[in-house]
Short mmCIF file of C-alpha atoms and ligand atoms in Angstrom, two decimals:
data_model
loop_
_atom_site.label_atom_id
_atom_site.label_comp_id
_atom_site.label_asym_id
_atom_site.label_seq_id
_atom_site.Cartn_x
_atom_site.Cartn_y
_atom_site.Cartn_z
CA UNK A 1380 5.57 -27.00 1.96
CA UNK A 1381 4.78 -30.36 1.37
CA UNK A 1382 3.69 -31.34 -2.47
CA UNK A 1383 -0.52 -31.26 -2.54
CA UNK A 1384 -2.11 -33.22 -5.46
CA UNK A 1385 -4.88 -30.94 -6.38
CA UNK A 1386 -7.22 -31.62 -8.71
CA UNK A 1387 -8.88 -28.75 -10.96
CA UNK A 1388 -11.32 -31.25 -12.38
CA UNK A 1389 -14.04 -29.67 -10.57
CA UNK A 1390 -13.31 -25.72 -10.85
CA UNK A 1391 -14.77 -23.39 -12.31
CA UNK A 1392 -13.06 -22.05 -15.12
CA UNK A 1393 -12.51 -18.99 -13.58
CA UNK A 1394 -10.96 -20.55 -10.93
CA UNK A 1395 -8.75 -22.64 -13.61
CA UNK A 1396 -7.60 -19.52 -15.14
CA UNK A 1397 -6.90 -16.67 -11.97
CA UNK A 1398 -2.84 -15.98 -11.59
CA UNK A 1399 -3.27 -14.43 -7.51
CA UNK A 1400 -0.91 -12.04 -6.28
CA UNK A 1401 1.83 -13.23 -4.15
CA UNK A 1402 2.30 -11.24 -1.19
CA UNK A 1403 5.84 -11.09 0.44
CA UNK A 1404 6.97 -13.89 2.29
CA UNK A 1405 6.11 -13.81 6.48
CA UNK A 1406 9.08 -16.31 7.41
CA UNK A 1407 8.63 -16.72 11.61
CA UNK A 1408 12.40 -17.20 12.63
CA UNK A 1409 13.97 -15.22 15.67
CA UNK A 1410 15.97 -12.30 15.07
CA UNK A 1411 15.05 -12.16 11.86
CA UNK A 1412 15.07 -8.80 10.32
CA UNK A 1413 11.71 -7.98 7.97
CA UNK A 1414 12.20 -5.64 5.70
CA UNK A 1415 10.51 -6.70 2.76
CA UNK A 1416 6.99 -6.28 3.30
CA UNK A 1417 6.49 -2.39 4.10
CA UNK A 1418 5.27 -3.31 7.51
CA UNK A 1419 5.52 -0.31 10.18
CA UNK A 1420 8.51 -1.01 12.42
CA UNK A 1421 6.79 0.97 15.72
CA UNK A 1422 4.23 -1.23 17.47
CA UNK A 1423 0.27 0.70 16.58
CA UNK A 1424 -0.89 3.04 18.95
CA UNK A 1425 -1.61 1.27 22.75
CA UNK A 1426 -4.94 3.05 22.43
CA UNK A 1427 -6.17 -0.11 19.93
CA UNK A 1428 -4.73 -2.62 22.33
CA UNK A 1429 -7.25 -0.95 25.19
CA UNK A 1430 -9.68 -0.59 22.80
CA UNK A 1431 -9.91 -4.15 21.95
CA UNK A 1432 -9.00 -5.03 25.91
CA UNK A 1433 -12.16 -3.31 26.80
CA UNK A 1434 -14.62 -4.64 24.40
CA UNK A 1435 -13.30 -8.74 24.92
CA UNK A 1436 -13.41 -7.40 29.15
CA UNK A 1437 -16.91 -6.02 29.48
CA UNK A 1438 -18.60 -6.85 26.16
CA UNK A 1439 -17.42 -10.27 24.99
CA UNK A 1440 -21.29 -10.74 24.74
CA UNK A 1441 -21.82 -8.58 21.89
CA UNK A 1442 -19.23 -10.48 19.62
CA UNK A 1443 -22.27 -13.07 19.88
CA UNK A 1444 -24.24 -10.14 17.54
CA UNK A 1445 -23.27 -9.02 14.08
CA UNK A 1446 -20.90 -5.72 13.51
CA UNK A 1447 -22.30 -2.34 12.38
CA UNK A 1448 -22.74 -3.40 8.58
CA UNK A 1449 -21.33 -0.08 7.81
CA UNK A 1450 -19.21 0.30 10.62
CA UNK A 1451 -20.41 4.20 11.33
CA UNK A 1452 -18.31 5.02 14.19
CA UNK A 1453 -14.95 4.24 12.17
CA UNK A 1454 -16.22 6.19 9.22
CA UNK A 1455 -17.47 9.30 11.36
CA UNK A 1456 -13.53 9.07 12.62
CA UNK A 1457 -12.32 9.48 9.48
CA UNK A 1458 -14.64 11.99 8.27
CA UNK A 1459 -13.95 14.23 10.71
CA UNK A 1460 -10.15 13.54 10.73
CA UNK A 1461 -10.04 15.06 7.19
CA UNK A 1462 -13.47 17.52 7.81
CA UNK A 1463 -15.66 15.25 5.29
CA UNK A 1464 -18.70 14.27 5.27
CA UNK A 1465 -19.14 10.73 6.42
CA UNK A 1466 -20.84 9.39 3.20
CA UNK A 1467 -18.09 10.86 1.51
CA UNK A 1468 -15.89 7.85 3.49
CA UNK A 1469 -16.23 3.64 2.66
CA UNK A 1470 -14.33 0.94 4.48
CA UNK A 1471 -13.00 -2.27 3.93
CA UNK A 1472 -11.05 -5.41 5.01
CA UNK A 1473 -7.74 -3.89 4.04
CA UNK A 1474 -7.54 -1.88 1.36
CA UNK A 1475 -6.76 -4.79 -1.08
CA UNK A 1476 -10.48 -5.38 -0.71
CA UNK A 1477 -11.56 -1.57 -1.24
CA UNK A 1478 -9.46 -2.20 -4.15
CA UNK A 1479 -11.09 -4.93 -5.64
CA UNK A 1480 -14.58 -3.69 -5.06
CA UNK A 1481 -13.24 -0.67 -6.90
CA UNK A 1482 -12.66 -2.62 -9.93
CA UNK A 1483 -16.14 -4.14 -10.07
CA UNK A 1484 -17.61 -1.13 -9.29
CA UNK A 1485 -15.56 1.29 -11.84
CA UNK A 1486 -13.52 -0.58 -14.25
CA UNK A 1487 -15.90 -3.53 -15.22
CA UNK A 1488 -16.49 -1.49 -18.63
CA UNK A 1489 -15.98 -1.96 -22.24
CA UNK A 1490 -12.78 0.50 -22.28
CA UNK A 1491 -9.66 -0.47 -20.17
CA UNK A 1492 -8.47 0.35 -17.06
CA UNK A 1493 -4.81 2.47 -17.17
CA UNK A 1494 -2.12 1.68 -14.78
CA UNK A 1495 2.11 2.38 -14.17
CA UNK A 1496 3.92 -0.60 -15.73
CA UNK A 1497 5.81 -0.38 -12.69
CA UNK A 1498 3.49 -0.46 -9.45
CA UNK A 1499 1.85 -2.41 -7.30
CA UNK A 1500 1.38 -5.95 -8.71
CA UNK A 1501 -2.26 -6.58 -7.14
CA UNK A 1502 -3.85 -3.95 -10.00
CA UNK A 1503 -2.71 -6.73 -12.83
CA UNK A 1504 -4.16 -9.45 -10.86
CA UNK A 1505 -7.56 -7.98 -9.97
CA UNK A 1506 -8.01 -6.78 -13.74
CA UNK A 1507 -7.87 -10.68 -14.56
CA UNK A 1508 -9.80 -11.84 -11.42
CA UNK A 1509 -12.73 -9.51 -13.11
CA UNK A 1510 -11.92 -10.06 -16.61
CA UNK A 1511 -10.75 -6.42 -17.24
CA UNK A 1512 -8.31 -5.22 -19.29
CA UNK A 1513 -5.39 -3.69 -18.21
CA UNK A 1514 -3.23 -0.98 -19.96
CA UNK A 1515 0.39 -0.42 -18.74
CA UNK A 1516 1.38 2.88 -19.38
CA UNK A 1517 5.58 3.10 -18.96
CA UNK A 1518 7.09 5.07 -16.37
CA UNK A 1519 9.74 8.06 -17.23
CA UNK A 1520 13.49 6.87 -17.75
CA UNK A 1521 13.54 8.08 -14.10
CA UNK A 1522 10.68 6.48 -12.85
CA UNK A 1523 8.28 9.27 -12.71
CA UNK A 1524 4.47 9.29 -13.92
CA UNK A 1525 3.86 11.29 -16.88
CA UNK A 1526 0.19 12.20 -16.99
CA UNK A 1527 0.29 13.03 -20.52
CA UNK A 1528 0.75 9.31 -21.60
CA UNK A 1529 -2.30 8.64 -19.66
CA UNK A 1530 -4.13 10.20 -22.59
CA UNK A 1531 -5.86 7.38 -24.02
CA UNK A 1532 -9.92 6.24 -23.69
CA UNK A 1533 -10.49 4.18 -20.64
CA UNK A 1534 -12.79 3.05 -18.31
CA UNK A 1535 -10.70 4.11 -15.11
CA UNK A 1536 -7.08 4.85 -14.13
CA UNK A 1537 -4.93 3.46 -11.03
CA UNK A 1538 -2.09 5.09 -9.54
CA UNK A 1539 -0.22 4.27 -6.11
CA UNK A 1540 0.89 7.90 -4.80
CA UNK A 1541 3.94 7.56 -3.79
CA UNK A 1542 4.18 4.86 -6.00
CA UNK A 1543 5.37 1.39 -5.25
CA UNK A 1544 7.80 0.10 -5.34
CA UNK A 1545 9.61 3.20 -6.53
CA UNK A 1546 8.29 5.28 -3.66
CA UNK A 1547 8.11 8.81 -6.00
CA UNK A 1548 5.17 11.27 -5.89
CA UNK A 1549 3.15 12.17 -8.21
CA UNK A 1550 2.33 16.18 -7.54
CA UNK A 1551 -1.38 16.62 -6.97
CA UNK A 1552 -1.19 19.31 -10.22
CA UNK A 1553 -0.58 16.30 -12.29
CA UNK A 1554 -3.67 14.63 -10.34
CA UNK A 1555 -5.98 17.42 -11.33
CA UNK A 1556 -4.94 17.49 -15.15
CA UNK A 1557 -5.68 13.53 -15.28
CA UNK A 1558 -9.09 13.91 -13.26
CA UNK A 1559 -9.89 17.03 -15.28
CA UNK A 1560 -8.58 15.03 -18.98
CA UNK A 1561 -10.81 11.83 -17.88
CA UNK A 1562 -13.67 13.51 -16.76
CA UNK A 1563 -15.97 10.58 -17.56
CA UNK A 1564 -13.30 7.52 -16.07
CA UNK A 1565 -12.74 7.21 -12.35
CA UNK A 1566 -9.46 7.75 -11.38
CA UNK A 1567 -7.83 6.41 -8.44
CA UNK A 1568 -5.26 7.46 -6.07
CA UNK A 1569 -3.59 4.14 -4.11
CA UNK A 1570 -2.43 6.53 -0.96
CA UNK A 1571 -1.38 3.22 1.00
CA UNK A 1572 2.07 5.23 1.85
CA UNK A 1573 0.77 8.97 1.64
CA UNK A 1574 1.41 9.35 5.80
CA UNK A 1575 5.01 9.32 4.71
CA UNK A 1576 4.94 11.65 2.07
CA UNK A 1577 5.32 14.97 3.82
CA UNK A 1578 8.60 16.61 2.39
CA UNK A 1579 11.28 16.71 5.10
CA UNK A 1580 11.21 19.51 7.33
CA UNK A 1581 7.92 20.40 5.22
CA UNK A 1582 5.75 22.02 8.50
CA UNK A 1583 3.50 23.84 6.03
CA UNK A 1584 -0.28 22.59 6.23
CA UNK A 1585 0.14 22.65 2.21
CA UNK A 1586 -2.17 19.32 1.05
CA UNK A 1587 -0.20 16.48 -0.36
CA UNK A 1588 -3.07 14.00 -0.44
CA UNK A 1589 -5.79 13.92 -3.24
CA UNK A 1590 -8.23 13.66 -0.72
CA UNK A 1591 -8.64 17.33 -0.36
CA UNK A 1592 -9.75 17.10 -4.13
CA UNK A 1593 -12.52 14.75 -3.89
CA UNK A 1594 -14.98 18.19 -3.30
CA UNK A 1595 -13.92 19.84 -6.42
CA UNK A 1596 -13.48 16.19 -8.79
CA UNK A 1597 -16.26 13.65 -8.55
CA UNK A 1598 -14.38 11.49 -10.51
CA UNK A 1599 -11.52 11.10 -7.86
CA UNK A 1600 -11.48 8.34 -5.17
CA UNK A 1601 -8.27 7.76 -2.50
CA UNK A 1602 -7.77 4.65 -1.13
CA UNK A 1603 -5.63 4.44 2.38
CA UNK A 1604 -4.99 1.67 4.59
CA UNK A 1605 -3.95 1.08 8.44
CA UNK A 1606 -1.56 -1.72 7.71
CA UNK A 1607 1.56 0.89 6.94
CA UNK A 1608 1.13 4.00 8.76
CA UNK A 1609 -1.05 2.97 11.52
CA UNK A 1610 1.17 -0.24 12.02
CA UNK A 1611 -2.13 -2.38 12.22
CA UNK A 1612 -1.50 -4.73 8.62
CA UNK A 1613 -2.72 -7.70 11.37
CA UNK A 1614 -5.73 -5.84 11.81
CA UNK A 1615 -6.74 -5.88 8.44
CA UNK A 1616 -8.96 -1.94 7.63
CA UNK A 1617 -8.61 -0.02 4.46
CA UNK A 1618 -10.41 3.01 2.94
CA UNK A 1619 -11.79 4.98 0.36
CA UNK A 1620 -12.29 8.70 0.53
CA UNK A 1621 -14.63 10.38 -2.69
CA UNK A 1622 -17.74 12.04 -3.94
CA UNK A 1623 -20.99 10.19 -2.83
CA UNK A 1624 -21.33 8.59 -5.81
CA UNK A 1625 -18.87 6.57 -6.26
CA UNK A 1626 -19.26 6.05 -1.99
CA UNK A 1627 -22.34 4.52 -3.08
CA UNK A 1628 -21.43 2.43 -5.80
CA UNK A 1629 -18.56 0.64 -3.54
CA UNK A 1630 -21.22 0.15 -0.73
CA UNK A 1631 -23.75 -1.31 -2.79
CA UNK A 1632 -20.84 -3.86 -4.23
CA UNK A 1633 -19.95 -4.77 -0.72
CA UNK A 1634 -23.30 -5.27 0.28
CA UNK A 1635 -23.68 -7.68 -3.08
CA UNK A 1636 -20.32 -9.79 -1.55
CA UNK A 1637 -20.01 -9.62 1.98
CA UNK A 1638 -22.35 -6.90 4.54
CA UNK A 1639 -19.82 -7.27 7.41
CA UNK A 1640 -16.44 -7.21 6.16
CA UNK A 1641 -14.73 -5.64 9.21
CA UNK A 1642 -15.26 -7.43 12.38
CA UNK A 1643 -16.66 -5.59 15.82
CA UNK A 1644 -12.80 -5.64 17.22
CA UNK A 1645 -11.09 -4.29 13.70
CA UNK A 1646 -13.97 -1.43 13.54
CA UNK A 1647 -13.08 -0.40 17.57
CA UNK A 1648 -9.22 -0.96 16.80
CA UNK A 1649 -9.27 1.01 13.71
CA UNK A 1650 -11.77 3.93 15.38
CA UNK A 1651 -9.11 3.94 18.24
CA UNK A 1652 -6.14 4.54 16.00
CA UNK A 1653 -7.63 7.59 14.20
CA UNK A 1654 -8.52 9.06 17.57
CA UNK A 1655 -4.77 8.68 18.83
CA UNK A 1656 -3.37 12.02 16.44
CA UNK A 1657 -0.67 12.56 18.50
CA UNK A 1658 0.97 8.74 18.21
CA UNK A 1659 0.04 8.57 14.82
CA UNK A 1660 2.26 12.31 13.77
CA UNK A 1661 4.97 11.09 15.99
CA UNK A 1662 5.84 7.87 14.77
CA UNK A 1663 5.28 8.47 11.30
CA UNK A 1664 7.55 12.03 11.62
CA UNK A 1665 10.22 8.99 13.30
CA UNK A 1666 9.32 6.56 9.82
CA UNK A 1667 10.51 9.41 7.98
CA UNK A 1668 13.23 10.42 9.84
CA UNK A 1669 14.68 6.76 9.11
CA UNK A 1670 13.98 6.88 6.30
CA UNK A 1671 16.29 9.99 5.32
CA UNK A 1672 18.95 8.27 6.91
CA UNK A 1673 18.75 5.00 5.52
CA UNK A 1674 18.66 6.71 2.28
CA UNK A 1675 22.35 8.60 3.09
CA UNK A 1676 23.57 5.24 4.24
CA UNK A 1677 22.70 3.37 1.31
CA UNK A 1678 24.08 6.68 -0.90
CA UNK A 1679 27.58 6.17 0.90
CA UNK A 1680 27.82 2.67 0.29
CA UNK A 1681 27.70 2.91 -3.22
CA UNK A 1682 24.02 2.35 -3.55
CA UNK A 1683 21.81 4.61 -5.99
CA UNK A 1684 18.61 5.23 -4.16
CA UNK A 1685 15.38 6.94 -5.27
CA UNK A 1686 13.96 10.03 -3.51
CA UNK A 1687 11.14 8.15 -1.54
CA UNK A 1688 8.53 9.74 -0.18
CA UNK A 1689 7.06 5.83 1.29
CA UNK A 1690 8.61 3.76 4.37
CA UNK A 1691 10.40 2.18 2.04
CA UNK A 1692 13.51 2.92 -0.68
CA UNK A 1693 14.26 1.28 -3.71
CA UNK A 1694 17.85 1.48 -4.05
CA UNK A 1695 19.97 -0.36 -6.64
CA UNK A 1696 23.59 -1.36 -5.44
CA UNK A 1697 26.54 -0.46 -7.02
CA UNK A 1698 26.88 -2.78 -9.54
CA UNK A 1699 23.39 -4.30 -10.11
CA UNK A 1700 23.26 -7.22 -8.70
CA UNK A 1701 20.49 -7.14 -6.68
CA UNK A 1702 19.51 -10.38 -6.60
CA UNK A 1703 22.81 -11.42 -4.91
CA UNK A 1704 22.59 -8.98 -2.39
CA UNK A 1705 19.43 -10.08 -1.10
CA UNK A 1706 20.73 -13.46 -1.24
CA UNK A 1707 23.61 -12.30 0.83
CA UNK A 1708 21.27 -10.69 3.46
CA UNK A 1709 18.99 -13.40 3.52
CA UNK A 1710 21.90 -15.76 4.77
CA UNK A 1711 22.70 -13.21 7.40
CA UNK A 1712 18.74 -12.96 8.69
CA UNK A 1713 17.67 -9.92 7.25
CA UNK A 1714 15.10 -10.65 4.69
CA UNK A 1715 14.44 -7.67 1.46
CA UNK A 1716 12.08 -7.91 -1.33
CA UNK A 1717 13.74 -8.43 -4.91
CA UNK A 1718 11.04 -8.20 -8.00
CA UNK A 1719 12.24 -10.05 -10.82
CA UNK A 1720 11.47 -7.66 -13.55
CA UNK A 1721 12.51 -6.50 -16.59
CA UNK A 1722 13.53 -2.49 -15.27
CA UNK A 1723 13.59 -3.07 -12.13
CA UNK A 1724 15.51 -6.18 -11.37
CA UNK A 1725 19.03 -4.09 -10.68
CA UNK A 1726 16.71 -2.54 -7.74
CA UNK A 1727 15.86 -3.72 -3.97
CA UNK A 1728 12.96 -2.31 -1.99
CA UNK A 1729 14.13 -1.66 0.81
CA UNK A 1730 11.47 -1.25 4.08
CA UNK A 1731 12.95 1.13 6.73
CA UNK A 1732 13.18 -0.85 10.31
CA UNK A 1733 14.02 0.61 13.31
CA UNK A 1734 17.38 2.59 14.16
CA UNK A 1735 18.46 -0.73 15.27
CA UNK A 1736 17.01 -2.75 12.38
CA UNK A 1737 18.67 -0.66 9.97
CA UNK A 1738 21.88 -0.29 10.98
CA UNK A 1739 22.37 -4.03 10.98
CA UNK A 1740 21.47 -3.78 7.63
CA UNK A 1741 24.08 -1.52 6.98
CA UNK A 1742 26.64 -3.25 8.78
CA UNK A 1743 25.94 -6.63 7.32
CA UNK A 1744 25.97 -4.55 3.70
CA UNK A 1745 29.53 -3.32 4.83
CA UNK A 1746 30.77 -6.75 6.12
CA UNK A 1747 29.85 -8.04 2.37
CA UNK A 1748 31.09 -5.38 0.75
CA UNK A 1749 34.31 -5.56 2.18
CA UNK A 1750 34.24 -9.67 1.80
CA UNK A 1751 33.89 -8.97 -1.67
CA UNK A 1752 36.86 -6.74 -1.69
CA UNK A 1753 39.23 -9.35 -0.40
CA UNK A 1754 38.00 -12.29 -2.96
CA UNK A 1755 38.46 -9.82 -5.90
CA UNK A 1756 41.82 -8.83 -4.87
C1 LIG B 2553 0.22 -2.40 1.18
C2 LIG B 2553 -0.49 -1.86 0.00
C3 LIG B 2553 -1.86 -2.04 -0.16
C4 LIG B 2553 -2.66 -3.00 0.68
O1 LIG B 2553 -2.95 -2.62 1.90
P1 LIG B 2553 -3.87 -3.52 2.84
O2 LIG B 2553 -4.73 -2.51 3.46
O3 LIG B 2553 -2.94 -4.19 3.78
O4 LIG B 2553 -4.65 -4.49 2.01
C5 LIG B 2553 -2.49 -1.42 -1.22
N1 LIG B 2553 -1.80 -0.70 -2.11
C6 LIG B 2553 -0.48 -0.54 -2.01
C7 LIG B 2553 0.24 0.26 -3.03
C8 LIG B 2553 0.22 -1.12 -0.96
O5 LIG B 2553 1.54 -1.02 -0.89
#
């Protein structure tokens, strides 16, 4: 990018002092092979594409009126989908802003909002944007979550389950004893990768997702989003799932920022997506199938790789050096994300592509290995 001159001399100093969140990079080349973003590698569900087709077809006219402010059909969707009621259901554009309206609505307290050290690097960022403060509670030596450290006054805890980038679960035991601990803070479950979560081979109906708590806690909200499991990041919808309190308190936010913050074509995409069960079980049963075998592939090259439960691993290669490997892969197209961090810098997060995506991955990874070989001989 070409060097701008700005000048701050007439921000606010708000605006002088926010550090916003750098998303992974979205580099256009052919053949390139994205992994580093956590997009879905199956195309969504053709039922959104004829959704959309049909409303810009025989109702064009109506994008000339304003969206349903609280885009009803999409919510009674995902009501029923998880046999709630629909003011038990809020939506957003993307879940990053469900996330943020969270944190004005929950966390904008005297006590501090709790989160992972290691996890998803928006939470830090919208703590400053809204001048909260943020705890970080250290992971396990092994990465996990230990409720126990939670234990600590706040106004609110955050917690990606599975986490990111680390893709482990957090059991929803452990979710119970922090609701039940902190009955008087929100807590809140980032599910932006539950859909991947199911165990392997699990085909009991046995509930991963805290959503089926949000009857018995009304201090627990879920966020979701349909940018990983429903392959629709471009379409920009995200959720929150809770008691109709808290439903409340994120709908009267919105409706102090922006009314219509999902457009008419997002709220028919979206509503089409949930509809489409079938699609949605088999490709994300296929996201986890490549997942598993990404993960053996990376194990027999050398590479120590985390049990995820995401459509992602975070794998650390054999001697470390991350950084150099995704170097390496970036020369040869394929494009992985790196976090340069104390803990986690030996580690790669790996996104799983297609069968074809990922075994050029592993063949490139084989190519350097063995190129590596010959110069240290
Ligand atoms: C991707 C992601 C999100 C954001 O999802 P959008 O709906 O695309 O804004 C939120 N939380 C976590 C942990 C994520 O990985």
């Amino acid at each position: 990018m070409s060097e701008l001159k700005i000048d701050t001399r007439l921000w606010s100093s708000k605006a002088r002092n926010l550090s916003p969140y750098v998303p992974g990079e979205q580099p256009q080349h052919e053949n390139l092979c994205k992994l580093n973003t956590n997009e879905n590698p199956f195309p969504p569900s053709p039922k959104v594409g004829e959704a959309i087709a049909k409303v810009l077809e025989q109702q064009a006219d109506d994008l000339r009126l304003y969206p349903a402010p609280e885009s009803d059909d999409l919510r009674a969707a995902l009501a029923q989908l998880y046999d709630i009621d629909i003011n038990q259901v809020f939506v957003g554009n993307g879940s990053d802003e469900v996330l943020a309206l969270v944190f004005a609505s929950f966390f904008l307290k005297e006590r501090p909002v709790l989160a992972p050290d290691i996890s998803y690097s928006f939470y830090p960022v919208y703590a400053q944007t809204f001048g909260i403060e943020l705890v970080q509670i250290a992971l396990e030596e092994d990465f996990s979550i230990d409720p126990d450290a939670y234990r600590q006054p706040c106004s609110g805890i955050i917690i990606a389950n599975p986490n990111a980038p680390t893709g482990l679960l957090l059991s929803l035991a452990d979710i119970r004893k922090l609701a039940s601990e902190h009955s008087n803070s929100v807590i809140v479950i980032d599910e932006a990768y539950i859909d991947f979560a199911r165990a392997v081979n699990d085909s009991s109906d046995a509930e991963i997702s805290a959503v089926s708590l949000i009857n018995e806690f009304d201090n627990i909200l879920v966020t979701q989003t349909f940018s990983k499991s429903r392959s629709l990041a471009g379409l920009r919808v995200g959720m929150a799932f809770g008691n109709v309190s808290l439903i409340e308190a994120l709908t009267r936010m919105k409706n102090s920022f922006n009314s219509y913050p999902l457009d008419k074509l997002a709220q028919v995409g979206a509503t089409a997506s949930v509809l489409d069960v079938e699609y949605f079980t088999q490709t994300c049963q296929q996201v986890i199938d490549l997942r598993q075998s990404l993960t053996a592939e990376l194990t027999a090259l050398g590479f120590d790789v985390l049990p995820s439960h995401a459509n992602f691993v975070f794998a650390r290669p054999k001697d470390g050096n991350a950084n150099t490997v995704a170097n390496a892969l970036r020369e040869q197209g394929i494009i992985v994300r790196h976090f340069d961090k104390p803990r986690i810098n030996e580690y790669l997060r790996i996104t799983t592509g297609t069968a074809e995506q990922n075994s050029r991955l592993i063949d490139t990874l084989q190519t350097l290995q063995k190129e590596a070989e010959i110069i240290a001989d």
